[in-house]
Coordinates of C-alpha atoms in Angstrom, one line a residue:
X163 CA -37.4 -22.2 -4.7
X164 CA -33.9 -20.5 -4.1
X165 CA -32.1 -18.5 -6.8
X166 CA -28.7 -18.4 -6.5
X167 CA -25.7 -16.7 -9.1
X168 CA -23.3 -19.3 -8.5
X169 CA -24.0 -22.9 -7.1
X170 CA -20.4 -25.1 -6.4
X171 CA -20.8 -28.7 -5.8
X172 CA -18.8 -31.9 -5.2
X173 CA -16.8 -30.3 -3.0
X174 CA -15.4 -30.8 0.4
X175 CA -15.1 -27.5 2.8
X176 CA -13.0 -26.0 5.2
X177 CA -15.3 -23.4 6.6
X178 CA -13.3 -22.7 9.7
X179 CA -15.9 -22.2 11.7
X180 CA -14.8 -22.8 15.2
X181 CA -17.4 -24.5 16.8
X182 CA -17.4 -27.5 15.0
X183 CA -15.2 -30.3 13.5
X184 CA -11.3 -29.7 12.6
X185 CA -11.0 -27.0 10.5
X186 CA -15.0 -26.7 10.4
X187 CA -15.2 -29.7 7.7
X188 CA -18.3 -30.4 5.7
X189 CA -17.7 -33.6 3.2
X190 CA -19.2 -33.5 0.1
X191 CA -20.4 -30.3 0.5
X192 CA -22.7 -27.3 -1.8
X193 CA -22.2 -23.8 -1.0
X194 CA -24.3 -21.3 -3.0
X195 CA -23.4 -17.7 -3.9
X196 CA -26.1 -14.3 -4.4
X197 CA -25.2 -11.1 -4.5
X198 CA -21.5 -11.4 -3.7
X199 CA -22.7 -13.3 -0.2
X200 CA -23.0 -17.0 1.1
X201 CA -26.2 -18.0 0.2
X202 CA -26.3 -21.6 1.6
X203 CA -23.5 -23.9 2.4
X204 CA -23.7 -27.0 4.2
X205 CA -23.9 -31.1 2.7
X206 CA -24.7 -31.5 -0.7
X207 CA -27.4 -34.1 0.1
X208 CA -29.4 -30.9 1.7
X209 CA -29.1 -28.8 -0.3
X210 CA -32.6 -27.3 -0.8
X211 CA -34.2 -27.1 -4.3
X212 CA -33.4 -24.1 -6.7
X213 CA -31.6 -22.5 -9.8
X214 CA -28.1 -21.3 -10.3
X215 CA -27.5 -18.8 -13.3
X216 CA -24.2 -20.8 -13.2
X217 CA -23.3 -24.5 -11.5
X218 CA -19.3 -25.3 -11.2
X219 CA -18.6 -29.1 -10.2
X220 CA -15.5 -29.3 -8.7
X221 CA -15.1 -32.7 -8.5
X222 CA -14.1 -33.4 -5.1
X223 CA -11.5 -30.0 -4.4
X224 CA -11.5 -28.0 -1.6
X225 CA -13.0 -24.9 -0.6
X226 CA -11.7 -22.7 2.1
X227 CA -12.1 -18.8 3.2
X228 CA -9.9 -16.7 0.7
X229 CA -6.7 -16.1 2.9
X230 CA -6.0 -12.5 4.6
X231 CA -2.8 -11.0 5.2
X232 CA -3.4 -8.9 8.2
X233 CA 0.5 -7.6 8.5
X234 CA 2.4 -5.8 5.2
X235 CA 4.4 -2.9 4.0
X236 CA 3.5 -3.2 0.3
X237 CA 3.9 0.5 0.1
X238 CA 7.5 0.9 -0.3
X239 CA 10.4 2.6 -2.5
X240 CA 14.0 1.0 -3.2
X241 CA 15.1 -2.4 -1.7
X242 CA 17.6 -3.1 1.2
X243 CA 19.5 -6.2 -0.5
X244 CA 22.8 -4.6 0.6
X245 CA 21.5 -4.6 4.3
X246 CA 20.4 -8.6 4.1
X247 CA 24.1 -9.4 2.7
X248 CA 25.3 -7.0 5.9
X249 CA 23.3 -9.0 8.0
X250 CA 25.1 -12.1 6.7
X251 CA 28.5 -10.6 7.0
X252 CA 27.5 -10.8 11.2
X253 CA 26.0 -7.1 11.8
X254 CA 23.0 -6.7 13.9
X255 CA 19.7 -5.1 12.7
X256 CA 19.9 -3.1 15.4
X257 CA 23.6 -2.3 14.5
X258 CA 22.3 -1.1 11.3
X259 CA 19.7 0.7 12.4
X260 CA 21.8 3.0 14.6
X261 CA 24.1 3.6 12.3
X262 CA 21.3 5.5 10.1
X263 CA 20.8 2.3 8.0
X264 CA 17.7 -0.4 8.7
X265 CA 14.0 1.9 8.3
X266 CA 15.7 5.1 7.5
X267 CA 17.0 3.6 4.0
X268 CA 13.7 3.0 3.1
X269 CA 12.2 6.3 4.1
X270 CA 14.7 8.1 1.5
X271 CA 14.1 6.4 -1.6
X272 CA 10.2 6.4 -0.5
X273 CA 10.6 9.7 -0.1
X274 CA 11.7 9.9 -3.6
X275 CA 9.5 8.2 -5.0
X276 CA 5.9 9.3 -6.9
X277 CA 2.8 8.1 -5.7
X278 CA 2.3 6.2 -9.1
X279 CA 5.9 4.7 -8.9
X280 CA 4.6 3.2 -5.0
X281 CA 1.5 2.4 -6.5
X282 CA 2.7 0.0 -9.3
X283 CA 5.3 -1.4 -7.4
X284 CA 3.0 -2.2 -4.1
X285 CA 0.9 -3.8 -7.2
X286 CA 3.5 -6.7 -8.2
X287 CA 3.5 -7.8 -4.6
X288 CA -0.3 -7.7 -4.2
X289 CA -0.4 -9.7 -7.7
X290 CA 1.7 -12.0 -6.2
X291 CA -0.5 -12.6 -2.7
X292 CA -3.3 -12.5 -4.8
X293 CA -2.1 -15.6 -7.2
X294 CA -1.8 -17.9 -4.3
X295 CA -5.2 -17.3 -2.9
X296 CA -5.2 -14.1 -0.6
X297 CA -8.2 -11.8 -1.3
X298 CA -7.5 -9.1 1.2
X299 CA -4.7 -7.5 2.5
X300 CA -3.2 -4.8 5.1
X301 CA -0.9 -2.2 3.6
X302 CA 0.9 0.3 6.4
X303 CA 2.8 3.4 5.6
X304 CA 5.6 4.6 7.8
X305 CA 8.5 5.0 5.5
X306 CA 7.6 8.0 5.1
X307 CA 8.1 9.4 8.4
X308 CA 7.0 13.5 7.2
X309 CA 3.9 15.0 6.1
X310 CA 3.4 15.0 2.7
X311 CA 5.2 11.0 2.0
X312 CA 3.1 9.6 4.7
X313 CA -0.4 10.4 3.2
X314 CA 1.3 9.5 -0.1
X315 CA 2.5 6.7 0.9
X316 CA -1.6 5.8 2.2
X317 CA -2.9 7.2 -1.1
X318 CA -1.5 5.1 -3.1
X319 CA -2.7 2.2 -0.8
X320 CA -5.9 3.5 -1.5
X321 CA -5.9 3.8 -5.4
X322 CA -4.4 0.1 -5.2
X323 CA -7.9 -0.7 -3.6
X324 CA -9.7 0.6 -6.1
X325 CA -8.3 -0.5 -9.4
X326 CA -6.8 -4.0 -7.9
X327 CA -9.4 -7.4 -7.3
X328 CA -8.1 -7.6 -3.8
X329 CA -9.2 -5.6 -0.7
X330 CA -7.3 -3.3 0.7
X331 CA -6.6 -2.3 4.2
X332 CA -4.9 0.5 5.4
X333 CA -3.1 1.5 8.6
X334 CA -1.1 4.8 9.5
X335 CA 2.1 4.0 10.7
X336 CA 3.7 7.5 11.2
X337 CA 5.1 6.2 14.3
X338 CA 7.2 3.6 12.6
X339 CA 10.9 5.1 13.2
X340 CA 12.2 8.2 14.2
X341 CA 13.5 10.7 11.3
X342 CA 16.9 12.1 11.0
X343 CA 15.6 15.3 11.5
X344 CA 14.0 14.8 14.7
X345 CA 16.9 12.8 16.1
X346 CA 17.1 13.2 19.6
X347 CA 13.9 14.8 19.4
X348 CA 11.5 11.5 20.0
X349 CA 8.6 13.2 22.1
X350 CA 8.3 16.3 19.8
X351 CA 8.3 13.8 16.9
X352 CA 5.5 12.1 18.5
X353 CA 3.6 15.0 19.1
X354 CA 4.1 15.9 15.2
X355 CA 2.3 12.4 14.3
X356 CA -0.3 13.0 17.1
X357 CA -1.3 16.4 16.1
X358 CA -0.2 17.3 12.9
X359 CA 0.0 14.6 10.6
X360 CA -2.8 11.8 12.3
X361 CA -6.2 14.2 12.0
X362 CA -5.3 14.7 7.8
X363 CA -4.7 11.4 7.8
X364 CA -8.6 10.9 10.0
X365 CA -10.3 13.2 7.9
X366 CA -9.2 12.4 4.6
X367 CA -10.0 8.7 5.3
X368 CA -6.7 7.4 4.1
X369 CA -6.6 4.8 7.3
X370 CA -8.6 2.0 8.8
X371 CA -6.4 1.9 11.4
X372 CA -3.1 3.2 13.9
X373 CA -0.4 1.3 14.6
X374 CA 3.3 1.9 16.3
X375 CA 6.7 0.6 16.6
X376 CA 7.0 0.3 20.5
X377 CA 11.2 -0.8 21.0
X378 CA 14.0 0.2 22.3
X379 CA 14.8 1.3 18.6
X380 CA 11.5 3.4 17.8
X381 CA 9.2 4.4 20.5
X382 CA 8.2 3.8 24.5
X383 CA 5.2 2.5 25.5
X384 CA 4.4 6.1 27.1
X385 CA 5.4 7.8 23.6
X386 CA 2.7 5.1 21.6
X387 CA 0.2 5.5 24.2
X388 CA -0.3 9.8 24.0
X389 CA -0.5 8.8 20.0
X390 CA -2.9 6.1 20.8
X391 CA -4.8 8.2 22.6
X392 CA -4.9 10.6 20.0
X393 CA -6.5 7.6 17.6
X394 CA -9.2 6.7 20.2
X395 CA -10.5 10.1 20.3
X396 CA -11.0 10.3 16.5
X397 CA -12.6 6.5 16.5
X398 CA -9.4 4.9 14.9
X399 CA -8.6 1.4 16.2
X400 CA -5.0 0.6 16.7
X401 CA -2.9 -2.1 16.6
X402 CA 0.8 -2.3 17.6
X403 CA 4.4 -3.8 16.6
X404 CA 5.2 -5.2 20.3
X405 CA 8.1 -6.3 21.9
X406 CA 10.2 -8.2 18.9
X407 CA 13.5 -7.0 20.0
X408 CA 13.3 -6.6 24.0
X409 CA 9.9 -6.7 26.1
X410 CA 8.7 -3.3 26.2
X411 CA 5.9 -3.5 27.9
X412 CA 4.2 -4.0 24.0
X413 CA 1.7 -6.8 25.0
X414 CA 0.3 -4.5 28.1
X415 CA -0.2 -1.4 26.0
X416 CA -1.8 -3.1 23.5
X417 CA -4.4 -5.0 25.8
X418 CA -4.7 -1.6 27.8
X419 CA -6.2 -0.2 24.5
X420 CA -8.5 -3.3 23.4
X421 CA -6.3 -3.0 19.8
X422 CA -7.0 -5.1 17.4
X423 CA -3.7 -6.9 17.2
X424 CA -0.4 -7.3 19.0
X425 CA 2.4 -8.2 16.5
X426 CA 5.5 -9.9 16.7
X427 CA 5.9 -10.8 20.4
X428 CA 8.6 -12.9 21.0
X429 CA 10.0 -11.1 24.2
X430 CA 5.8 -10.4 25.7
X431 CA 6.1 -11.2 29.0
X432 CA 3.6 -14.1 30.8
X433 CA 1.7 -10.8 31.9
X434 CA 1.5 -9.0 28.9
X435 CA 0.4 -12.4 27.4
X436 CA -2.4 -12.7 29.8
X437 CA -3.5 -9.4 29.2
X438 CA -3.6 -9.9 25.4
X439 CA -6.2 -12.9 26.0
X440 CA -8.5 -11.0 28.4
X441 CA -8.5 -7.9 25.6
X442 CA -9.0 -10.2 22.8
X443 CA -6.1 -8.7 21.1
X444 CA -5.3 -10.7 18.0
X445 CA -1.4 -11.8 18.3
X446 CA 0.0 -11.9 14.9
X447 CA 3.2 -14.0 14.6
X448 CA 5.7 -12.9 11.8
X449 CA 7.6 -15.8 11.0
X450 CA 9.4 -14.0 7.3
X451 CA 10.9 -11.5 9.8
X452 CA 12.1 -13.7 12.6
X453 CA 13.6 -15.8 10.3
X454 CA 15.0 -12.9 7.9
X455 CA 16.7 -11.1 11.0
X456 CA 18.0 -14.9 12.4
X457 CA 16.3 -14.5 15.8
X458 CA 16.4 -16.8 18.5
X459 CA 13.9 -16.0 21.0
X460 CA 10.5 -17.6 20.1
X461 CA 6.9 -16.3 20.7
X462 CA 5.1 -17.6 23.4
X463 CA 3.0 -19.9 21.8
X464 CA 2.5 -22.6 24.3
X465 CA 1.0 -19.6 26.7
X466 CA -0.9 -17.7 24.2
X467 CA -2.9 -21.1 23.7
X468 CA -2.9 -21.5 27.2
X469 CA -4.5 -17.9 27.4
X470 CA -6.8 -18.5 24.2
X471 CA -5.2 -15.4 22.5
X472 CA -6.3 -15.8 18.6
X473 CA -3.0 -16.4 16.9
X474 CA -2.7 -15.4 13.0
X475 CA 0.2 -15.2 10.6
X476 CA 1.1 -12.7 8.2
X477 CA 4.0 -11.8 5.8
X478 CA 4.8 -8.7 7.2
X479 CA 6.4 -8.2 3.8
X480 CA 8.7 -5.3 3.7
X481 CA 12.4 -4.2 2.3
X482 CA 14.2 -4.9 5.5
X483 CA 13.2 -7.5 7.5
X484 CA 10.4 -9.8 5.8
X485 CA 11.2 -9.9 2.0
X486 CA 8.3 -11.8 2.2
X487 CA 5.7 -12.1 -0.7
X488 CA 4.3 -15.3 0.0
X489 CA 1.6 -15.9 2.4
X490 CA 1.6 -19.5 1.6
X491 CA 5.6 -19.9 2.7
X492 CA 4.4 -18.0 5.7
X493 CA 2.3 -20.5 7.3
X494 CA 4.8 -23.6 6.4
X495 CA 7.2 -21.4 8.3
X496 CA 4.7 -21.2 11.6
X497 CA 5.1 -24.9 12.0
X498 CA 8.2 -25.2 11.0
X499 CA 9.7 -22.3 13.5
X500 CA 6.7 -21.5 15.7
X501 CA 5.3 -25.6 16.1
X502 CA 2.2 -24.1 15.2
X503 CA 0.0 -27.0 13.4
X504 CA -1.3 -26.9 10.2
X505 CA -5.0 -25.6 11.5
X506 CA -3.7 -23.3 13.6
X507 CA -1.6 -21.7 10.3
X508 CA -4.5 -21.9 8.2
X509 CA -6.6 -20.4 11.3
X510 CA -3.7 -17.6 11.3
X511 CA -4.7 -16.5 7.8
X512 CA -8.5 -17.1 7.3
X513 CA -10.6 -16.5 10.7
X514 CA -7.9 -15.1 13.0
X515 CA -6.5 -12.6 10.5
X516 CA -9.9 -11.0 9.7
X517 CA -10.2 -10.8 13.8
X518 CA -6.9 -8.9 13.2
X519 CA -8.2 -6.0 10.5
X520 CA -11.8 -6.5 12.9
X521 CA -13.1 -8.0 9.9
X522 CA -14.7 -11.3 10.8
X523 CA -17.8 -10.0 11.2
X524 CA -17.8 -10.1 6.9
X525 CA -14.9 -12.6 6.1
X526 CA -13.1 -15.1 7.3
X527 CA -14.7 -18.4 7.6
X528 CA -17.3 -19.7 4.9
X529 CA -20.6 -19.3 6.6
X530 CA -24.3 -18.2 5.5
X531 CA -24.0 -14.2 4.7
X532 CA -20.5 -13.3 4.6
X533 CA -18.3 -12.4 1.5
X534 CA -18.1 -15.2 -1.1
X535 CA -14.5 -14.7 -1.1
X536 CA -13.9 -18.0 -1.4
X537 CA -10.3 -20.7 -2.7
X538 CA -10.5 -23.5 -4.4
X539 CA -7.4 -25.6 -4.1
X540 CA -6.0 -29.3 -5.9
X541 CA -5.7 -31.0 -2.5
X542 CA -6.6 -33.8 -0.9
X543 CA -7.2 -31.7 2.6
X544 CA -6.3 -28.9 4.2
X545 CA -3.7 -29.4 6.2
X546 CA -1.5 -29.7 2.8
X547 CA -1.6 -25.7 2.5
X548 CA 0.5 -25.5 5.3
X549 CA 2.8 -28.7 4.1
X550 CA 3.8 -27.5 0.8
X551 CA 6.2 -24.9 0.4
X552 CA 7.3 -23.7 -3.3
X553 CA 4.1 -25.5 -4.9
X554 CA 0.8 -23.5 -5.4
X555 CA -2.3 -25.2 -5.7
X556 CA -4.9 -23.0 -6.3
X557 CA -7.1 -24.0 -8.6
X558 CA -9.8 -20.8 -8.7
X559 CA -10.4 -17.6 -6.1
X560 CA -13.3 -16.0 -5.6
X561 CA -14.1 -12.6 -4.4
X562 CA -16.8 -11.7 -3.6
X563 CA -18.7 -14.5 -6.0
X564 CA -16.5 -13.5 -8.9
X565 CA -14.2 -15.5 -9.9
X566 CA -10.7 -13.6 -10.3
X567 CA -7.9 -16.2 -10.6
X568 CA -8.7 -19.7 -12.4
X569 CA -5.7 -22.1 -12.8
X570 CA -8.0 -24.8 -14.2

């Protein structure tokens, strides 16, 4: 006879599990819970005979992997309001950018700021992912752009994984802009990040990962790839912000390095594209930014389906460009600006997205032995969380078996 901690019944299931039917749908489904894992899941009407120290009947909600943004910049001080109001007045990001504005704002009042201020700030927007369902979530530094605000900056990503219900991911993201004091100076900068700030960074474990702003704005592919380099040799993964603004050759250099994700890539080329697919690079669509910065050139969707490239979406939320805190409003906006469909948007942010942080191994789908992170939502099927903007129903979430946001 099986023992389980947590039995949930008269419920239907998303499990988005690929190899089965739309969104990996079991009707009238049982999934079981034991030491923070999936102990059984499948119809209720086989469900084999045991004991639950607790049984929830759900009459009839859905379950479905706890969602995963794979794309922030919780870590942040100050806002750039002023620069979204510029932006409405007609001037460019880049524009902005150039003119010292645009990343650079951000890295002074970061720069500012303690590492308990960041903390508790980064905290309100996690809280606010968290309420709608996510259970883990990627945090990159780079506004700090020096020594000492950079590994502050991925501290206090750390300390908000231990003391907050939600996981934690962190990236190094030294590479994010270039610094007013190394203007005109790009290389040496690089080399600074490469060889002076990345191997703290490695042996303090303060990142899971590396990751780079290849554009015309930030760095060449040449410049990321001697820092990517640098990441390979100490075991890091990478991932990479690619071709947004112009095609940079982001998609290529990404693939060439098997990273984990390719992000933003509205300008990738067919090649680079192609190359993403045969990698297995994850390309994660930002849909807050493109629509924050009033871009016209769309990702290549049609061809990444065409080259089976895993798609997921992510805030991205940051000051500048994605004042984005809803991870919800971020897959209504992959259909409604991307024509992604609804399981391809809830794909972005369960199975795909933990591809993304090379985490589906542990989460992602609902399936026998990974993390009981596991939503419950107040609809009548999946396809509704991608519908609904503005309107938030989760009913409970799960992490790891315990329950850690009940709106019942």
């Amino acid at each position: 006879m099986c023992t389980w901690d947590l039995l949930l019944t008269d419920v239907n299931v998303a499990t988005m599990c690929s190899d089965s039917e739309p969104y990996g749908v079991i009707e009238n489904a049982a999934l079981a819970i034991k030491d923070s894992r999936i102990a059984w899941i499948g119809p209720k009407s086989e469900l084999p005979e045991g004991n639950a120290s607790n049984t929830k009947r759900l009459e009839g909600r859905w379950l479905t992997p706890a969602l995963i943004d794979c794309h922030t910049h919780l870590v942040f001080g100050g806002d750039r309001a002023a620069e979204f109001e510029q932006r409405l007045n007609g001037v460019s990001y880049e524009e902005i950018a150039r003119a010292g504005g645009g990343i650079r704002t951000t890295v002074h009042a970061t720069r500012s700021a303690t590492k308990e201020s960041l903390t508790e700030t980064a905290r309100l927007r996690a809280d606010s992912l968290l309420f709608e369902g996510v259970a883990t979530i990627e945090v990159k530094s780079g506004y700090g752009l020096d020594f000492d605000t950079e590994l502050t900056m991925l501290a206090a990503a750390r300390a908000l994984h231990n003391d907050h219900v939600a996981s934690i991911t962190t990236t190094f993201l030294g590479a994010h802009a270039i610094p007013a004091e190394y203007q005109g100076q790009t290389d040496e900068y690089i080399d600074f990040v490469s060889s002076d700030v990345l191997p703290v960074v490695h042996e303090r474990n303060l990142a899971d990962a590396v990751d780079a702003y290849c554009e015309s704005i930030a760095f060449s592919a040449d410049q990321v790839g001697r820092l990517f380099e640098e990441a390979t040799k100490l075991g890091l993964p990478v991932k990479l912000h690619a071709d947004q603004l112009s095609d940079g050759g982001g998609a290529e250099l990404a693939a060439s390095f098997n990273a984990l994700s390719a992000d933003h890539l509205e300008y990738s080329s067919s090649q680079g594209v192609r190359a993403l697919g045969d990698s297995g690079t994850v390309a994660v669509l930002l849909p807050g930014a493109f629509l924050t910065l009033g871009e016209t050139q769309h990702p290549p969707v049609d061809l990444l389906r065409e080259c089976e490239v895993p798609i997921a979406i992510a805030t991205d939320c940051n000051p500048g460009t994605s004042p984005l805190c809803s991870l919800r409003l971020a897959m209504n906006l992959g259909t409604n600006l991307f024509h992604l469909t609804p399981e391809e948007c809830l794909a972005g942010v369960t199975c795909n997205a933990a591809k993304a942080l090379g985490l589906s191994s542990d989460r992602g789908t609902l399936e026998l032995g990974k993390r009981a992170d596991v939503a419950v939502w107040d609809i009548g099927h999946p396809r509704e969380l991608t519908y609904w903007a503005g309107l938030n129903q989760l009913n409970r979430l799960y992490i790891e078996g315990t329950p850690v946001v009940q709106n019942d």
